[in-house]
């Protein structure tokens, strides 16, 4: 293990304080602010004094310490507290970094600069790049435009894989219904608006074509299995699921998501009294084509939160491709990876040992050192980069949400982390990773990244990782 230290220039723009709310806890619960302490009544010989107010109750949770270096956990304290937890055989080869969440200062590490397989913690790189580069009001637009004649229309994909063909009451994200902010764009709405516009112009029969030219390169991920991810297209509905209502980690995906979307759109137009004549063909919409109708996704921060909480591979690849568009790179797996790398380099993230090949982390050839993941989290917590805060708010909450909803439990000795730890999970064959934030016993925000390669059962390895993080929660480690 290595001790504390700050790498010069490693965390460009990372300040020494963070907004306390990103710790994932409320500063005070059960009421308003704590009032001043009550003073004793005046002696009986003096003027009568009003009855003393009852003593103010101590806050259930004290404010997170967010600034200054005083009282930081020490390398010796952290080492003593973790004891044998980091040498659990279930972890196999473990590399890790533990840092001060306010300043990004490295407090303890082991192999922290070693390039390691990040799995889905790659999504931290993708989302930091996207939020730093793209405006917060960015939405992904799916539209219909006119073709050569009033009876020719083109359905144009804008790279929104969350576009849905479901009625709003059937939509579930991570098992929960959607609200106004999280509801995906609706193909039903697009068909209704299109039909209304066409009928207003006296058109009830159309020739439909579709445009998927936004994306380039292979549609299939190099490690595509047809469930964790399917073929990528700039035009798709419900992330290409065969059954749109399958709100699960790895649903079966269709082989041609654009064709699925077009078939659904054709049916929806027909239900509105507009007939599609002939078989829709793939084309490229005319430049400056007149618009017919459009629908737009939730804003980028909501997309980021969705993809992180649920470790959504398809959405992660779509967001990475928006980075490629902004960086004028090919809008493909390779181009997106290059664009994310380019963006993070510009942010001052130390990229030694980083090799990205996709935006989701499914590519087994990705490498990120643990300390770089800690750097990304520190950057997201920095007051200098408030636009990155959705990276932290999107992290699953231990024992409660997303990919951590069944972790950090008493039966595995890690319940101290429940509700306090927020972290991105990662899992590939033989690889388990965890990177996020927590509040320790002294109210200090820490960031961490644990990366393992082990032949042990994944459930056992994850439980060993969770015990390490839970121990950080329960100690001040000075």
Short mmCIF file of N, CA and C in Angstrom, two decimals, residues 88-215:
data_model
loop_
_atom_site.label_atom_id
_atom_site.label_comp_id
_atom_site.label_asym_id
_atom_site.label_seq_id
_atom_site.Cartn_x
_atom_site.Cartn_y
_atom_site.Cartn_z
N UNK A 88 -8.52 -10.29 1.65
CA UNK A 88 -9.50 -11.37 1.52
C UNK A 88 -9.23 -12.14 0.23
N UNK A 89 -9.12 -13.46 0.31
CA UNK A 89 -8.78 -14.27 -0.86
C UNK A 89 -9.82 -14.14 -1.97
N UNK A 90 -11.04 -13.81 -1.61
CA UNK A 90 -12.08 -13.69 -2.63
C UNK A 90 -11.81 -12.54 -3.59
N UNK A 91 -10.96 -11.60 -3.17
CA UNK A 91 -10.67 -10.43 -4.00
C UNK A 91 -9.65 -10.72 -5.09
N UNK A 92 -8.92 -11.82 -4.97
CA UNK A 92 -7.88 -12.11 -5.95
C UNK A 92 -6.86 -10.99 -5.97
N UNK A 93 -6.64 -10.40 -7.13
CA UNK A 93 -5.75 -9.24 -7.25
C UNK A 93 -6.58 -7.97 -7.08
N UNK A 94 -6.28 -7.22 -6.03
CA UNK A 94 -7.01 -5.99 -5.73
C UNK A 94 -6.11 -4.78 -5.92
N UNK A 95 -6.58 -3.81 -6.66
CA UNK A 95 -5.95 -2.50 -6.71
C UNK A 95 -6.99 -1.49 -6.26
N UNK A 96 -6.55 -0.44 -5.55
CA UNK A 96 -7.54 0.50 -5.04
C UNK A 96 -6.93 1.87 -4.78
N UNK A 97 -7.82 2.84 -4.67
CA UNK A 97 -7.44 4.21 -4.29
C UNK A 97 -8.54 4.75 -3.39
N UNK A 98 -8.12 5.41 -2.29
CA UNK A 98 -9.04 6.10 -1.38
C UNK A 98 -8.57 7.54 -1.31
N UNK A 99 -9.48 8.48 -1.54
CA UNK A 99 -9.09 9.88 -1.63
C UNK A 99 -10.05 10.76 -0.84
N UNK A 100 -9.59 11.96 -0.49
CA UNK A 100 -10.45 12.96 0.11
C UNK A 100 -11.41 13.47 -0.96
N UNK A 101 -12.71 13.38 -0.68
CA UNK A 101 -13.68 13.78 -1.68
C UNK A 101 -13.70 15.26 -1.95
N UNK A 102 -13.20 16.06 -1.00
CA UNK A 102 -13.21 17.50 -1.20
C UNK A 102 -12.09 17.99 -2.09
N UNK A 103 -10.89 17.46 -1.86
CA UNK A 103 -9.73 17.96 -2.60
C UNK A 103 -9.21 16.98 -3.64
N UNK A 104 -9.61 15.72 -3.55
CA UNK A 104 -9.06 14.71 -4.43
C UNK A 104 -7.73 14.17 -3.95
N UNK A 105 -7.25 14.60 -2.79
CA UNK A 105 -5.96 14.15 -2.28
C UNK A 105 -5.98 12.66 -2.01
N UNK A 106 -5.01 11.94 -2.56
CA UNK A 106 -4.91 10.50 -2.34
C UNK A 106 -4.53 10.24 -0.89
N UNK A 107 -5.31 9.41 -0.22
CA UNK A 107 -5.06 9.09 1.19
C UNK A 107 -4.41 7.72 1.35
N UNK A 108 -4.83 6.76 0.55
CA UNK A 108 -4.25 5.42 0.62
C UNK A 108 -4.51 4.72 -0.70
N UNK A 109 -3.54 3.96 -1.13
CA UNK A 109 -3.73 3.21 -2.36
C UNK A 109 -2.86 1.97 -2.38
N UNK A 110 -3.22 1.05 -3.24
CA UNK A 110 -2.40 -0.12 -3.52
C UNK A 110 -2.55 -0.42 -5.01
N UNK A 111 -1.47 -0.28 -5.74
CA UNK A 111 -1.57 -0.43 -7.19
C UNK A 111 -2.47 0.61 -7.81
N UNK A 112 -2.55 1.78 -7.17
CA UNK A 112 -3.53 2.78 -7.60
C UNK A 112 -3.27 3.34 -8.99
N UNK A 113 -2.05 3.24 -9.48
CA UNK A 113 -1.75 3.72 -10.83
C UNK A 113 -1.67 2.58 -11.85
N UNK A 114 -2.00 1.38 -11.42
CA UNK A 114 -1.93 0.21 -12.30
C UNK A 114 -3.14 0.17 -13.23
N UNK A 115 -2.93 0.10 -14.54
CA UNK A 115 -4.07 -0.03 -15.45
C UNK A 115 -4.87 -1.29 -15.12
N UNK A 116 -6.15 -1.13 -14.86
CA UNK A 116 -7.01 -2.25 -14.46
C UNK A 116 -8.27 -2.24 -15.29
N UNK A 117 -8.91 -3.40 -15.40
CA UNK A 117 -10.14 -3.50 -16.19
C UNK A 117 -11.28 -2.85 -15.43
N UNK A 118 -11.89 -1.80 -15.97
CA UNK A 118 -12.89 -1.05 -15.21
C UNK A 118 -14.30 -1.62 -15.28
N UNK A 119 -14.58 -2.46 -16.30
CA UNK A 119 -15.95 -2.90 -16.55
C UNK A 119 -16.87 -1.67 -16.59
N UNK A 120 -18.01 -1.69 -15.91
CA UNK A 120 -18.97 -0.61 -16.05
C UNK A 120 -18.59 0.68 -15.34
N UNK A 121 -17.53 0.68 -14.56
CA UNK A 121 -17.08 1.97 -14.03
C UNK A 121 -16.51 2.84 -15.15
N UNK A 122 -16.34 2.28 -16.34
CA UNK A 122 -16.04 3.08 -17.53
C UNK A 122 -17.09 4.17 -17.73
N UNK A 123 -18.31 3.90 -17.29
CA UNK A 123 -19.40 4.87 -17.46
C UNK A 123 -19.13 6.17 -16.72
N UNK A 124 -18.27 6.15 -15.70
CA UNK A 124 -17.89 7.40 -15.04
C UNK A 124 -17.12 8.30 -16.00
N UNK A 125 -16.22 7.70 -16.78
CA UNK A 125 -15.47 8.46 -17.78
C UNK A 125 -16.40 9.02 -18.84
N UNK A 126 -17.32 8.19 -19.31
CA UNK A 126 -18.27 8.61 -20.35
C UNK A 126 -19.11 9.79 -19.89
N UNK A 127 -19.65 9.69 -18.68
CA UNK A 127 -20.58 10.72 -18.22
C UNK A 127 -19.89 12.02 -17.82
N UNK A 128 -18.70 11.91 -17.23
CA UNK A 128 -17.94 13.14 -16.94
C UNK A 128 -17.63 13.87 -18.23
N UNK A 129 -17.21 13.14 -19.25
CA UNK A 129 -16.90 13.77 -20.54
C UNK A 129 -18.14 14.43 -21.13
N UNK A 130 -19.27 13.73 -21.10
CA UNK A 130 -20.49 14.26 -21.72
C UNK A 130 -20.97 15.52 -21.01
N UNK A 131 -21.02 15.47 -19.69
CA UNK A 131 -21.55 16.62 -18.94
C UNK A 131 -20.61 17.82 -18.99
N UNK A 132 -19.32 17.57 -19.14
CA UNK A 132 -18.38 18.69 -19.21
C UNK A 132 -18.38 19.36 -20.57
N UNK A 133 -18.78 18.62 -21.60
CA UNK A 133 -18.68 19.11 -22.97
C UNK A 133 -20.01 19.63 -23.51
N UNK A 134 -21.09 18.97 -23.15
CA UNK A 134 -22.39 19.28 -23.74
C UNK A 134 -23.21 20.16 -22.80
N UNK A 135 -24.03 21.05 -23.33
CA UNK A 135 -24.89 21.88 -22.47
C UNK A 135 -25.85 21.02 -21.65
N UNK A 136 -26.18 21.50 -20.46
CA UNK A 136 -27.05 20.74 -19.57
C UNK A 136 -28.46 20.58 -20.14
N UNK A 137 -28.86 21.45 -21.07
CA UNK A 137 -30.20 21.35 -21.64
C UNK A 137 -30.22 20.52 -22.93
N UNK A 138 -29.14 19.79 -23.19
CA UNK A 138 -29.07 18.94 -24.37
C UNK A 138 -30.15 17.86 -24.31
N UNK A 139 -30.90 17.71 -25.40
CA UNK A 139 -31.89 16.64 -25.55
C UNK A 139 -31.64 15.96 -26.89
N UNK A 140 -31.96 14.69 -26.96
CA UNK A 140 -31.80 13.93 -28.20
C UNK A 140 -33.14 13.94 -28.93
N UNK A 141 -33.12 14.38 -30.19
CA UNK A 141 -34.35 14.64 -30.93
C UNK A 141 -34.59 13.59 -32.01
N UNK A 142 -35.78 13.03 -32.01
CA UNK A 142 -36.24 12.16 -33.10
C UNK A 142 -37.29 12.95 -33.86
N UNK A 143 -37.17 13.00 -35.18
CA UNK A 143 -38.07 13.87 -35.94
C UNK A 143 -38.55 13.22 -37.23
N UNK A 144 -39.59 13.82 -37.75
CA UNK A 144 -40.10 13.47 -39.07
C UNK A 144 -40.00 14.72 -39.93
N UNK A 145 -39.45 14.55 -41.13
CA UNK A 145 -39.32 15.68 -42.05
C UNK A 145 -39.93 15.30 -43.39
N UNK A 146 -40.18 16.33 -44.19
CA UNK A 146 -40.71 16.09 -45.54
C UNK A 146 -39.62 15.57 -46.46
N UNK A 147 -40.02 14.74 -47.41
CA UNK A 147 -39.13 14.29 -48.46
C UNK A 147 -39.32 15.12 -49.72
N UNK A 148 -39.24 14.45 -50.86
CA UNK A 148 -39.29 15.17 -52.14
C UNK A 148 -40.67 15.75 -52.43
N UNK A 149 -41.73 15.11 -51.94
CA UNK A 149 -43.09 15.59 -52.18
C UNK A 149 -43.83 15.64 -50.84
N UNK A 150 -44.98 16.29 -50.79
CA UNK A 150 -45.74 16.34 -49.53
C UNK A 150 -46.14 14.96 -49.02
N UNK A 151 -46.18 13.97 -49.90
CA UNK A 151 -46.55 12.62 -49.49
C UNK A 151 -45.35 11.77 -49.11
N UNK A 152 -44.15 12.34 -49.19
CA UNK A 152 -42.93 11.63 -48.79
C UNK A 152 -42.48 12.16 -47.44
N UNK A 153 -42.31 11.28 -46.47
CA UNK A 153 -41.81 11.69 -45.16
C UNK A 153 -40.65 10.79 -44.75
N UNK A 154 -39.76 11.35 -43.93
CA UNK A 154 -38.58 10.63 -43.47
C UNK A 154 -38.55 10.66 -41.94
N UNK A 155 -38.44 9.48 -41.33
CA UNK A 155 -38.26 9.36 -39.88
C UNK A 155 -36.76 9.38 -39.61
N UNK A 156 -36.31 10.41 -38.88
CA UNK A 156 -34.87 10.63 -38.70
C UNK A 156 -34.46 10.32 -37.26
N UNK A 157 -33.54 9.38 -37.09
CA UNK A 157 -33.04 9.02 -35.77
C UNK A 157 -32.02 10.02 -35.27
N UNK A 158 -32.18 10.46 -34.03
CA UNK A 158 -31.25 11.42 -33.44
C UNK A 158 -30.37 10.83 -32.35
N UNK A 159 -30.35 9.48 -32.27
CA UNK A 159 -29.47 8.84 -31.30
C UNK A 159 -30.08 8.65 -29.93
N UNK A 160 -31.41 8.62 -29.85
CA UNK A 160 -32.08 8.45 -28.56
C UNK A 160 -32.56 7.01 -28.41
N UNK A 161 -31.83 6.15 -27.68
CA UNK A 161 -32.26 4.76 -27.53
C UNK A 161 -33.41 4.60 -26.55
N UNK A 162 -33.72 5.65 -25.78
CA UNK A 162 -34.79 5.57 -24.80
C UNK A 162 -36.15 5.91 -25.39
N UNK A 163 -36.19 6.38 -26.63
CA UNK A 163 -37.47 6.62 -27.31
C UNK A 163 -38.35 5.39 -27.13
N UNK A 164 -39.58 5.59 -26.73
CA UNK A 164 -40.42 4.44 -26.38
C UNK A 164 -41.68 4.35 -27.23
N UNK A 165 -42.09 3.12 -27.46
CA UNK A 165 -43.35 2.88 -28.14
C UNK A 165 -44.45 2.51 -27.17
N UNK A 166 -44.17 2.59 -25.87
CA UNK A 166 -45.13 2.22 -24.84
C UNK A 166 -45.98 3.41 -24.40
N UNK A 167 -47.23 3.17 -24.00
CA UNK A 167 -47.98 4.22 -23.33
C UNK A 167 -47.29 4.56 -22.01
N UNK A 168 -47.45 5.78 -21.55
CA UNK A 168 -46.69 6.25 -20.40
C UNK A 168 -46.97 5.42 -19.15
N UNK A 169 -48.17 4.88 -19.01
CA UNK A 169 -48.47 4.12 -17.79
C UNK A 169 -47.83 2.73 -17.78
N UNK A 170 -47.25 2.33 -18.90
CA UNK A 170 -46.57 1.04 -18.95
C UNK A 170 -45.05 1.16 -18.84
N UNK A 171 -44.54 2.37 -18.84
CA UNK A 171 -43.09 2.57 -18.82
C UNK A 171 -42.55 2.37 -17.41
N UNK A 172 -41.50 1.59 -17.31
CA UNK A 172 -40.79 1.41 -16.06
C UNK A 172 -39.30 1.57 -16.29
N UNK A 173 -38.64 2.27 -15.38
CA UNK A 173 -37.18 2.41 -15.41
C UNK A 173 -36.67 1.96 -14.07
N UNK A 174 -35.91 0.88 -14.05
CA UNK A 174 -35.46 0.32 -12.79
C UNK A 174 -36.62 -0.09 -11.91
N UNK A 175 -37.72 -0.52 -12.52
CA UNK A 175 -38.87 -0.98 -11.77
C UNK A 175 -39.83 0.11 -11.35
N UNK A 176 -39.50 1.35 -11.60
CA UNK A 176 -40.33 2.47 -11.12
C UNK A 176 -41.00 3.18 -12.29
N UNK A 177 -42.20 3.71 -12.06
CA UNK A 177 -42.84 4.53 -13.10
C UNK A 177 -42.08 5.83 -13.30
N UNK A 178 -42.34 6.50 -14.40
CA UNK A 178 -41.60 7.72 -14.74
C UNK A 178 -42.40 8.94 -14.33
N UNK A 179 -41.67 10.05 -14.16
CA UNK A 179 -42.32 11.34 -13.91
C UNK A 179 -42.05 12.26 -15.10
N UNK A 180 -42.44 13.51 -14.96
CA UNK A 180 -42.32 14.44 -16.08
C UNK A 180 -40.87 14.65 -16.50
N UNK A 181 -39.95 14.59 -15.54
CA UNK A 181 -38.54 14.83 -15.86
C UNK A 181 -37.86 13.61 -16.48
N UNK A 182 -38.30 12.43 -16.08
CA UNK A 182 -37.61 11.22 -16.53
C UNK A 182 -38.31 10.50 -17.67
N UNK A 183 -39.53 10.88 -17.99
CA UNK A 183 -40.27 10.18 -19.04
C UNK A 183 -39.56 10.28 -20.38
N UNK A 184 -39.34 9.15 -21.04
CA UNK A 184 -38.65 9.20 -22.34
C UNK A 184 -39.55 9.80 -23.42
N UNK A 185 -38.95 10.19 -24.51
CA UNK A 185 -39.71 10.66 -25.66
C UNK A 185 -40.60 9.53 -26.17
N UNK A 186 -41.75 9.91 -26.71
CA UNK A 186 -42.77 8.92 -27.08
C UNK A 186 -42.93 8.84 -28.59
N UNK A 187 -42.77 7.63 -29.13
CA UNK A 187 -43.05 7.41 -30.55
C UNK A 187 -44.54 7.56 -30.82
N UNK A 188 -45.36 7.27 -29.82
CA UNK A 188 -46.81 7.46 -29.96
C UNK A 188 -47.12 8.94 -30.18
N UNK A 189 -46.49 9.79 -29.37
CA UNK A 189 -46.68 11.23 -29.55
C UNK A 189 -46.20 11.69 -30.92
N UNK A 190 -45.05 11.16 -31.35
CA UNK A 190 -44.50 11.56 -32.65
C UNK A 190 -45.46 11.17 -33.77
N UNK A 191 -46.02 9.98 -33.68
CA UNK A 191 -46.97 9.54 -34.71
C UNK A 191 -48.23 10.40 -34.69
N UNK A 192 -48.72 10.73 -33.50
CA UNK A 192 -49.92 11.57 -33.41
C UNK A 192 -49.68 12.95 -34.01
N UNK A 193 -48.53 13.54 -33.67
CA UNK A 193 -48.22 14.87 -34.18
C UNK A 193 -48.02 14.85 -35.70
N UNK A 194 -47.37 13.79 -36.16
CA UNK A 194 -47.14 13.65 -37.60
C UNK A 194 -48.47 13.51 -38.34
N UNK A 195 -49.34 12.65 -37.83
CA UNK A 195 -50.63 12.44 -38.48
C UNK A 195 -51.46 13.71 -38.48
N UNK A 196 -51.42 14.45 -37.39
CA UNK A 196 -52.18 15.71 -37.31
C UNK A 196 -51.69 16.69 -38.36
N UNK A 197 -50.36 16.82 -38.50
CA UNK A 197 -49.80 17.75 -39.48
C UNK A 197 -50.12 17.32 -40.91
N UNK A 198 -50.03 16.02 -41.16
CA UNK A 198 -50.29 15.53 -42.51
C UNK A 198 -51.75 15.72 -42.89
N UNK A 199 -52.65 15.36 -42.00
CA UNK A 199 -54.08 15.48 -42.32
C UNK A 199 -54.50 16.93 -42.47
N UNK A 200 -53.82 17.82 -41.71
CA UNK A 200 -54.11 19.25 -41.87
C UNK A 200 -53.73 19.73 -43.27
N UNK A 201 -52.75 19.05 -43.88
CA UNK A 201 -52.34 19.40 -45.25
C UNK A 201 -53.07 18.57 -46.29
N UNK A 202 -54.03 17.76 -45.86
CA UNK A 202 -54.80 16.96 -46.79
C UNK A 202 -54.14 15.68 -47.22
N UNK A 203 -53.12 15.22 -46.49
CA UNK A 203 -52.37 14.01 -46.85
C UNK A 203 -52.78 12.88 -45.90
N UNK A 204 -53.26 11.78 -46.45
CA UNK A 204 -53.62 10.62 -45.63
C UNK A 204 -52.91 9.33 -46.07
N UNK A 205 -52.15 9.41 -47.15
CA UNK A 205 -51.33 8.28 -47.60
C UNK A 205 -49.92 8.80 -47.85
N UNK A 206 -48.93 8.11 -47.31
CA UNK A 206 -47.55 8.59 -47.42
C UNK A 206 -46.61 7.47 -47.84
N UNK A 207 -45.49 7.90 -48.39
CA UNK A 207 -44.35 7.01 -48.59
C UNK A 207 -43.36 7.33 -47.47
N UNK A 208 -43.09 6.33 -46.63
CA UNK A 208 -42.22 6.52 -45.46
C UNK A 208 -40.84 5.95 -45.73
N UNK A 209 -39.82 6.72 -45.39
CA UNK A 209 -38.45 6.22 -45.37
C UNK A 209 -37.82 6.61 -44.04
N UNK A 210 -36.62 6.12 -43.78
CA UNK A 210 -36.02 6.41 -42.48
C UNK A 210 -34.51 6.64 -42.62
N UNK A 211 -34.00 7.48 -41.72
CA UNK A 211 -32.61 7.95 -41.80
C UNK A 211 -31.87 7.57 -40.52
N UNK A 212 -30.85 6.74 -40.66
CA UNK A 212 -30.01 6.33 -39.51
C UNK A 212 -28.57 6.78 -39.71
N UNK A 213 -28.38 7.82 -40.52
CA UNK A 213 -27.02 8.20 -40.94
C UNK A 213 -26.20 8.88 -39.85
N UNK A 214 -26.81 9.22 -38.71
CA UNK A 214 -26.03 9.87 -37.65
C UNK A 214 -24.89 8.99 -37.18
N UNK A 215 -25.14 7.68 -37.05
CA UNK A 215 -24.11 6.76 -36.57
C UNK A 215 -23.33 6.18 -37.74
#
